[in-house]
Structure formats: C-alpha cells, structure tokens
Coordinates of C-alpha atoms in Angstrom, one line a residue:
G1 CA 1.7 -42.6 -65.8
G2 CA 3.3 -46.0 -65.1
E3 CA 5.9 -44.5 -62.9
V4 CA 6.0 -47.3 -60.4
Q5 CA 5.4 -50.9 -61.6
T6 CA 7.2 -54.2 -62.1
R7 CA 7.9 -53.0 -65.6
W8 CA 10.9 -51.1 -64.3
Y9 CA 12.3 -53.8 -62.1
I10 CA 15.4 -55.7 -63.1
K11 CA 16.4 -58.5 -60.7
D12 CA 18.3 -61.6 -61.9
G13 CA 17.2 -60.7 -65.5
T14 CA 13.5 -60.7 -64.6
N15 CA 10.8 -58.2 -63.6
N16 CA 10.8 -59.6 -60.0
G17 CA 11.9 -57.5 -57.1
N18 CA 10.7 -54.4 -55.3
L19 CA 11.2 -50.6 -55.6
S20 CA 14.9 -51.0 -54.8
D21 CA 15.2 -53.0 -58.1
I22 CA 14.0 -50.1 -60.3
D23 CA 16.5 -49.7 -63.1
T24 CA 14.9 -47.5 -65.8
A25 CA 18.3 -46.5 -67.2
H26 CA 18.8 -50.1 -68.5
I27 CA 15.3 -50.5 -70.1
V28 CA 14.4 -49.4 -73.6
P29 CA 10.7 -48.7 -73.4
V30 CA 8.3 -49.5 -76.3
D31 CA 5.9 -46.6 -75.6
L32 CA 8.5 -43.8 -75.3
N33 CA 10.1 -44.8 -78.6
A34 CA 6.7 -45.1 -80.4
Y35 CA 5.7 -41.7 -79.2
L36 CA 9.0 -40.2 -80.3
E37 CA 8.7 -41.8 -83.7
N38 CA 5.2 -40.5 -84.1
N39 CA 6.1 -37.0 -83.0
A40 CA 9.0 -36.9 -85.5
R41 CA 6.5 -37.7 -88.3
I42 CA 4.1 -35.0 -87.1
L43 CA 6.9 -32.4 -86.9
S44 CA 8.1 -33.4 -90.4
S45 CA 4.5 -32.9 -91.7
F46 CA 4.2 -29.5 -89.9
Y47 CA 7.5 -28.2 -91.3
A48 CA 6.4 -29.4 -94.8
E49 CA 3.2 -27.3 -94.4
L50 CA 5.3 -24.3 -93.4
G51 CA 7.5 -24.8 -96.5
N52 CA 10.6 -25.6 -94.5
A53 CA 12.0 -28.5 -96.5
A54 CA 15.2 -28.9 -94.6
K55 CA 13.5 -29.2 -91.2
S56 CA 10.8 -31.5 -92.7
A57 CA 13.5 -33.8 -94.1
H58 CA 15.4 -33.7 -90.8
Y59 CA 12.4 -35.0 -88.8
K60 CA 11.4 -37.5 -91.5
H61 CA 14.9 -39.0 -91.2
R62 CA 14.6 -39.1 -87.4
A63 CA 11.3 -40.9 -87.7
T64 CA 12.7 -43.4 -90.2
K65 CA 15.6 -44.2 -87.9
L66 CA 13.4 -44.6 -84.9
L67 CA 11.0 -46.9 -86.8
Q68 CA 13.9 -49.0 -87.9
A69 CA 15.1 -49.3 -84.3
I70 CA 11.6 -50.2 -83.1
E71 CA 11.4 -52.9 -85.7
A72 CA 14.9 -54.3 -85.1
I73 CA 15.0 -54.1 -81.2
L74 CA 11.5 -53.9 -79.8
W75 CA 9.4 -56.0 -82.2
R76 CA 9.6 -59.8 -81.3
E77 CA 8.6 -61.7 -84.4
D78 CA 8.2 -65.0 -82.5
R79 CA 5.8 -63.3 -80.0
G80 CA 4.0 -61.1 -82.4
M81 CA 4.4 -58.1 -80.1
W82 CA 6.6 -55.2 -79.2
L83 CA 8.5 -55.7 -75.9
D84 CA 10.7 -53.5 -73.8
Y85 CA 14.4 -54.3 -74.1
D86 CA 16.8 -55.0 -71.2
L87 CA 20.2 -53.4 -71.9
K88 CA 21.7 -54.9 -68.8
N89 CA 21.0 -58.5 -69.8
L90 CA 20.7 -57.9 -73.6
K91 CA 17.3 -59.4 -74.1
S92 CA 13.6 -58.6 -74.6
R93 CA 11.5 -58.3 -71.5
D94 CA 8.8 -60.8 -72.4
Y95 CA 6.0 -59.6 -70.0
F96 CA 2.5 -58.4 -70.6
Y97 CA 2.2 -54.6 -70.1
M98 CA -0.3 -52.3 -71.7
S99 CA 2.5 -50.1 -72.9
N100 CA 3.5 -52.9 -75.3
F101 CA 0.6 -51.7 -77.5
A102 CA 1.7 -48.1 -78.0
P103 CA 2.9 -48.7 -81.6
L104 CA -0.7 -49.7 -82.5
W105 CA -1.9 -46.2 -81.5
T106 CA 1.1 -44.4 -83.1
G107 CA 1.2 -46.5 -86.3
S108 CA 4.8 -47.3 -85.7
Y109 CA 5.1 -50.4 -87.8
T110 CA 5.8 -51.4 -91.4
K111 CA 3.8 -54.6 -91.7
T112 CA 0.3 -54.5 -93.2
K113 CA -2.6 -53.8 -90.9
E114 CA -4.0 -57.2 -91.6
E115 CA -0.8 -58.9 -90.5
V116 CA -0.4 -56.7 -87.4
S117 CA -4.1 -57.4 -86.5
K118 CA -3.6 -61.1 -86.8
R119 CA -0.4 -61.1 -84.6
V120 CA -1.7 -58.7 -82.0
L121 CA -5.1 -60.4 -81.6
H122 CA -3.3 -63.7 -81.2
Y123 CA -1.1 -62.2 -78.5
L124 CA -4.1 -60.8 -76.6
D125 CA -5.9 -64.2 -76.8
E126 CA -2.8 -66.0 -75.7
S127 CA -2.3 -63.6 -72.7
K128 CA -5.9 -64.2 -71.7
V129 CA -6.3 -60.5 -70.7
G130 CA -9.6 -60.3 -72.4
E131 CA -11.2 -62.5 -69.8
F132 CA -11.4 -59.9 -67.1
I133 CA -14.9 -58.4 -66.5
G134 CA -13.8 -54.8 -65.9
G135 CA -11.3 -54.1 -68.6
I136 CA -7.7 -54.9 -69.5
P137 CA -5.2 -54.9 -66.7
T138 CA -2.1 -52.7 -66.9
S139 CA 0.0 -55.8 -66.2
L140 CA -0.4 -59.4 -65.0
Y141 CA 1.8 -59.0 -62.0
P142 CA 0.2 -58.3 -58.6
S143 CA 3.0 -56.3 -57.0
G144 CA 0.8 -54.1 -54.8
E145 CA 1.9 -51.1 -56.9
Q146 CA -0.8 -49.1 -58.6
W147 CA 0.4 -49.6 -62.2
D148 CA 0.2 -53.3 -61.8
F149 CA -2.5 -56.0 -61.6
P150 CA -5.4 -55.9 -61.0
N151 CA -5.6 -52.2 -61.9
G152 CA -6.8 -50.9 -65.2
W153 CA -6.1 -47.3 -66.2
P154 CA -8.3 -45.2 -68.5
P155 CA -5.6 -43.8 -70.9
L156 CA -4.1 -47.2 -71.5
Q157 CA -7.6 -48.6 -72.3
S158 CA -8.0 -45.8 -74.8
I159 CA -4.6 -46.4 -76.4
L160 CA -5.3 -50.1 -76.9
I161 CA -8.9 -49.6 -78.1
E162 CA -8.1 -46.8 -80.5
G163 CA -5.0 -48.7 -81.7
L164 CA -7.2 -51.7 -82.5
L165 CA -9.7 -49.5 -84.3
R166 CA -6.9 -48.1 -86.5
L167 CA -6.1 -51.5 -87.8
Q168 CA -9.5 -51.4 -89.6
T169 CA -9.9 -55.2 -89.7
P170 CA -13.3 -56.7 -88.6
A171 CA -11.7 -58.8 -85.9
A172 CA -9.7 -55.9 -84.4
I173 CA -12.8 -53.6 -84.5
G174 CA -14.9 -56.3 -82.8
T175 CA -12.3 -56.8 -80.1
A176 CA -12.0 -53.0 -79.6
R177 CA -15.8 -52.8 -79.1
L178 CA -15.8 -55.7 -76.6
Y179 CA -13.0 -54.0 -74.5
A180 CA -14.8 -50.7 -74.7
E181 CA -18.1 -52.1 -73.5
R182 CA -16.5 -53.8 -70.5
W183 CA -14.6 -50.7 -69.5
L184 CA -17.7 -48.5 -69.9
R185 CA -19.8 -50.9 -67.9
S186 CA -17.3 -50.9 -65.0
N187 CA -17.2 -47.1 -65.0
Y188 CA -21.0 -46.9 -65.0
K189 CA -21.4 -49.5 -62.3
G190 CA -18.9 -47.6 -60.1
Y191 CA -20.9 -44.4 -60.6
E192 CA -24.1 -46.2 -59.7
I193 CA -22.6 -47.6 -56.5
F194 CA -20.5 -44.6 -55.3
G195 CA -21.7 -41.6 -57.3
K196 CA -18.1 -41.0 -58.4
M197 CA -15.7 -41.7 -61.1
F198 CA -12.2 -43.0 -60.2
E199 CA -8.8 -42.6 -61.6
K200 CA -8.3 -46.3 -62.0
Y201 CA -10.5 -49.5 -61.6
D202 CA -10.1 -53.1 -60.5
V203 CA -10.5 -55.2 -63.6
E204 CA -11.6 -58.2 -61.6
L205 CA -14.4 -56.4 -59.7
L206 CA -16.9 -54.5 -61.8
G207 CA -17.2 -50.9 -60.7
Q208 CA -14.6 -51.1 -57.9
T209 CA -11.8 -48.6 -57.7
G210 CA -8.2 -49.8 -58.1
S211 CA -5.8 -49.7 -55.2
G212 CA -2.1 -49.9 -54.2
G213 CA 0.7 -47.6 -54.6
E214 CA 1.6 -44.6 -52.5
Y215 CA -1.8 -42.8 -52.1
E216 CA -5.5 -43.5 -51.9
A217 CA -7.3 -43.8 -55.2
Q218 CA -8.4 -40.4 -56.5
T219 CA -11.9 -39.5 -57.6
G220 CA -12.9 -37.1 -60.3
F221 CA -11.3 -37.8 -62.7
G222 CA -10.3 -36.0 -65.9
W223 CA -9.0 -38.9 -67.9
S224 CA -11.7 -41.3 -66.7
N225 CA -14.4 -38.9 -67.8
G226 CA -12.6 -38.2 -71.1
V227 CA -12.2 -41.9 -72.0
V228 CA -15.9 -42.6 -71.3
L229 CA -16.9 -39.7 -73.7
Q230 CA -14.4 -41.1 -76.2
I231 CA -15.9 -44.6 -76.0
L232 CA -19.5 -43.2 -76.3
D233 CA -18.4 -41.3 -79.4
W234 CA -17.0 -44.4 -81.0
F235 CA -19.6 -47.0 -79.9
G236 CA -22.4 -45.2 -78.2
R237 CA -25.1 -46.8 -80.4
D238 CA -23.6 -50.3 -80.4
I239 CA -22.7 -51.2 -76.8
S240 CA -24.8 -52.2 -73.8
L241 CA -24.6 -51.5 -70.1
H242 CA -26.5 -54.7 -69.2
D243 CA -24.8 -57.4 -67.3
N244 CA -25.0 -59.9 -70.1
D245 CA -21.5 -59.4 -71.5
S246 CA -20.9 -59.5 -75.3
S247 CA -20.1 -63.1 -76.1
S248 CA -17.1 -62.6 -78.2
P249 CA -15.4 -60.1 -80.6
S250 CA -16.6 -60.5 -84.2

C-alpha cells in the first residue's frame, strides 16, 4: 500500500505538489529498510537452524549493515523518530506518516525499549494524531489521495499498535490499547450503519469509509477483518465499544 500519497512528492524540497511531483527514486523509505533489515535477521536465523553457517553469517552481516544505516540516516535524534530521507535535497523528510513507525514493528533499533518508548510516545503526543476519534491517520496532509489524511488504513494501525505492544512499557501498552479501541469502535460503527467492512476509514468520522484516490472505496475486506480479529485477540476483554472513549493511555 501507500503507492500514491504526498510522502512521495518532492517539490522545492517539501512534500507539496501533485502526482507529477512523485520522485520515489530520490527517497530512502523508513519502512522498506526496516522490513529488509528484519528479513535479513529472519533469513540468518533460518540458515542457522539448517546448519548453513556461511549463509547465516552472510544475512547477519546484511542485517547489521542495514541497521547501522537506519540508525545513521533514518533516525532523527532531535525528533525522536525515524524519517524518510531525501537524496535530492540531502535532508530528512520531517513529516508525519504512519510508515515512520515500521522499525517499532520490526525491532530495527539499538536503543533500549524504555528509551524508544519515551521518544516515540512524545512524538505521537506532539503530532496530536491520537486526538482523532476513529484511529490514526496515514498522514496529516489532505491531498485528496487515498493514502493521505483523513484516511486510516488497517495494516498501518496494526503495525503501530503491535509495535507499541512490543516495547513492553506500561505507557506504550496503554497507548496501544487506546488506539486499538478507537479503531475497533470505528469498524463496528461502520458495520452497524452499512452492514459492511471497508478497506479504509475516515479517522474524523466514526464508522465512515475513507475516500479519495483513483477508485471508490472497496468493501469486504481482508485486512480490515484481519486487523479486527487481531485487536480482539490482543484486547478483547479490556476494550469497550461504547461511545465514552477511554480517557487517556495509562
């Protein structure tokens, strides 16, 4: 996903512009590199289980180099967040996108979980993305494209929520539960109103489908159903579908 959004625009060194300003060749993406680093670790582990020490060492080395690059290029210490990098203008792209949180899910960091938790929760609070009633938006930029504001997408909710859970701090777990409850309530409300699940939801309007992009919002929907089941597995006994929202993460 995320094929068309302001994340890929480069115009005058910013994420402004339109589809003609897409320039993916000059953007180093956080999520892709986190997934590659994690996959290299997994392959190293698989080859170790198979007794192939040379292949295991090869992929362990690749994972190490990728992690070093993620820390050096994509982690912004002053922002407490991973950010895409603009190769054309040689600078971080300091914009909120859900893809920024991929290293939480993959574990692509060397700081302690306590330190990462502190920095990431501060970034979330500072970005004010937790204030939306129906989940976390994919971005904060209302471009009219479907992977931008105000749309929230199920797999990205899952990655953020599970990434927070993996930090294992009380504050991160509380925030994950709050985000999960809001997302579940929006999905449930939409099903109550329309009798359907949607591929994406509007985070400002509880239960309403997302919009924008090149086609009508799809119903069904595999990843929407899957993330609901995942949330119920994590928090089914602890969250509420009532309108009185949880007051704050704890």
